């Protein structure tokens, strides 16, 4: 009962105390489960992606991380642990296709890259950086790998966010022509789109298991630099990157046992639509899929 009340507060659920409380019911994960598995993590050079990469190397996985800035990788401890790096901007759709052609088969793909850039930049005359990198870019990566039969039997996981909970998918003005650019609103919209992708993609890529999750509120550079007010307010309560990576690690370990298309928080399946007004129409879903399959 007390747990339920604390979860309802959100604050004491998404924070590190929430993680510690939920962790009490966790079972141990067999570390050998990732032996000889190849795992690709987009945006794995810092924060949650880096922590996940480190966890996976301890489990003998072969880990490849991507990012735009190679220095982040070099400054991390990842290269000492045998992690490979591939330079990739998730807004560079040709670069995504090239990377997919250069890679071999992937056992798990974690679509983690993301941020909240301060300045508006429009890509392919269609999207801002947030939507292009987190939604379009990740879809194109999945598509390119799947078309080359490199995701057969694989799990794909989207690192979404609880920031999408109060938001309904809005595809009406992805170039911010009719309103002032709002990075937080764009981020929430892209994270909502990732949840929808997780539900829709199993029907397109039948050989892949898709899941997504909210990592909680995690102490990372992205949070400190992009939302400093929030960082200051929650600073002492934020989760560590390792705690933030836990549910992704768990989802990968469960693989096909999980319900295809589902959303998780702290190793528990959650309804991604706690507010009925955030449910998009079937037309909006179709519009999103059409957008993803267009050429840019
Ligand atoms: N921290 C939280 O509380 C929290 C909560 C909910 C969800 N998340 C999600 O968790 C994911 C990881 O975030 P984080 O907090 O760990 O932040 P982070 O430490 O800044 O890590 C972001 C990673 O993504 C890469 N990246 C960012 N934009 C990219 C782009 N356009 N193309 C390619 N790579 C890009 C970054 O490297 P480069 O900059 O070098 O490219 C970096 O490796 C994000 O999707 C974020 O939305 C975080």
Short mmCIF file of C-alpha atoms and ligand atoms in Angstrom, two decimals, residues 42-50 66-73 85 88-92 111-117 129-130 132-134 138 159-163 187 191 194 213-223 225 227 230 238 241 248, ligand 1:
data_model
loop_
_atom_site.label_atom_id
_atom_site.label_comp_id
_atom_site.label_asym_id
_atom_site.label_seq_id
_atom_site.Cartn_x
_atom_site.Cartn_y
_atom_site.Cartn_z
CA UNK A 42 23.44 4.12 -30.20
CA UNK A 43 24.68 7.02 -28.10
CA UNK A 44 26.69 4.66 -25.94
CA UNK A 45 29.58 7.00 -25.24
CA UNK A 46 28.20 8.63 -22.09
CA UNK A 47 25.44 8.48 -19.48
CA UNK A 48 22.99 5.59 -19.55
CA UNK A 49 24.37 4.12 -22.79
CA UNK A 50 27.91 4.06 -21.42
CA UNK A 66 27.99 4.97 -31.54
CA UNK A 67 28.07 8.71 -31.06
CA UNK A 68 28.96 11.88 -32.92
CA UNK A 69 31.96 12.85 -30.83
CA UNK A 70 34.72 10.21 -30.72
CA UNK A 71 36.46 12.08 -27.89
CA UNK A 72 33.64 11.15 -25.52
CA UNK A 73 34.40 7.51 -26.25
CA UNK A 85 33.18 2.70 -31.47
CA UNK A 88 27.32 8.05 -36.23
CA UNK A 89 25.09 11.10 -36.25
CA UNK A 90 21.52 9.81 -35.93
CA UNK A 91 20.38 12.65 -38.21
CA UNK A 92 22.65 11.45 -41.03
CA UNK A 111 18.15 2.81 -29.55
CA UNK A 112 19.49 5.09 -26.87
CA UNK A 113 21.01 8.15 -28.57
CA UNK A 114 19.19 11.32 -27.75
CA UNK A 115 19.35 14.72 -26.24
CA UNK A 116 17.59 18.07 -26.07
CA UNK A 117 19.53 20.49 -28.26
CA UNK A 129 17.12 17.33 -34.56
CA UNK A 130 15.23 15.64 -31.72
CA UNK A 132 15.06 13.24 -36.73
CA UNK A 133 17.66 11.57 -34.50
CA UNK A 134 15.44 9.77 -32.03
CA UNK A 138 16.48 4.98 -35.26
CA UNK A 159 15.22 4.19 -24.37
CA UNK A 160 12.10 6.33 -24.14
CA UNK A 161 11.14 8.55 -21.20
CA UNK A 162 8.40 9.15 -18.66
CA UNK A 163 8.39 12.65 -20.19
CA UNK A 187 11.57 15.68 -26.70
CA UNK A 191 9.61 9.86 -26.79
CA UNK A 194 9.22 5.85 -29.77
CA UNK A 213 11.38 1.72 -21.24
CA UNK A 214 11.68 4.75 -19.02
CA UNK A 215 15.00 4.72 -17.13
CA UNK A 216 13.85 7.01 -14.33
CA UNK A 217 15.55 10.33 -13.60
CA UNK A 218 19.25 9.74 -14.15
CA UNK A 219 22.27 11.88 -13.35
CA UNK A 220 23.82 12.49 -16.78
CA UNK A 221 25.44 15.39 -18.60
CA UNK A 222 22.34 15.67 -20.77
CA UNK A 223 20.13 16.37 -17.77
CA UNK A 225 23.20 20.78 -19.29
CA UNK A 227 17.47 21.08 -18.04
CA UNK A 230 15.32 20.29 -13.03
CA UNK A 238 18.83 11.35 -9.28
CA UNK A 241 23.66 5.87 -14.83
CA UNK A 248 17.32 -1.98 -20.43
N1 LIG B 1 19.01 10.99 -18.03
C1 LIG B 1 17.72 10.84 -17.82
O1 LIG B 1 17.19 11.16 -16.74
C2 LIG B 1 16.87 10.25 -18.91
C3 LIG B 1 15.50 10.05 -18.63
C4 LIG B 1 14.69 9.50 -19.62
C5 LIG B 1 15.25 9.14 -20.83
N2 LIG B 1 16.58 9.36 -21.08
C6 LIG B 1 17.11 8.98 -22.40
O2 LIG B 1 18.29 8.25 -22.25
C7 LIG B 1 19.07 8.38 -23.44
C8 LIG B 1 20.50 8.65 -23.05
O3 LIG B 1 20.57 9.92 -22.42
P1 LIG B 1 21.59 10.28 -21.27
O4 LIG B 1 20.81 10.98 -20.22
O5 LIG B 1 22.41 9.12 -20.93
O6 LIG B 1 22.44 11.43 -21.99
P2 LIG B 1 23.96 11.56 -22.44
O7 LIG B 1 24.90 11.17 -21.37
O8 LIG B 1 24.07 12.93 -23.03
O9 LIG B 1 24.10 10.49 -23.62
C9 LIG B 1 23.56 10.73 -24.88
C10 LIG B 1 24.31 9.89 -25.89
O10 LIG B 1 23.68 10.03 -27.16
C11 LIG B 1 24.62 10.56 -28.12
N3 LIG B 1 23.85 11.46 -28.99
C12 LIG B 1 23.10 12.52 -28.64
N4 LIG B 1 22.53 13.07 -29.72
C13 LIG B 1 22.92 12.33 -30.79
C14 LIG B 1 22.68 12.41 -32.18
N5 LIG B 1 21.93 13.37 -32.73
N6 LIG B 1 23.25 11.48 -32.98
C15 LIG B 1 24.03 10.51 -32.46
N7 LIG B 1 24.29 10.38 -31.14
C16 LIG B 1 23.75 11.30 -30.33
C17 LIG B 1 25.69 11.25 -27.28
O11 LIG B 1 26.95 11.33 -27.92
P3 LIG B 1 27.32 12.57 -28.90
O12 LIG B 1 26.81 13.81 -28.26
O13 LIG B 1 28.81 12.52 -29.01
O14 LIG B 1 26.66 12.27 -30.19
C18 LIG B 1 25.76 10.31 -26.08
O15 LIG B 1 26.53 9.17 -26.40
C19 LIG B 1 18.43 9.48 -24.26
O16 LIG B 1 17.65 8.95 -25.31
C20 LIG B 1 17.54 10.17 -23.26
O17 LIG B 1 16.45 10.78 -23.86
C21 LIG B 1 17.39 9.90 -20.14
#
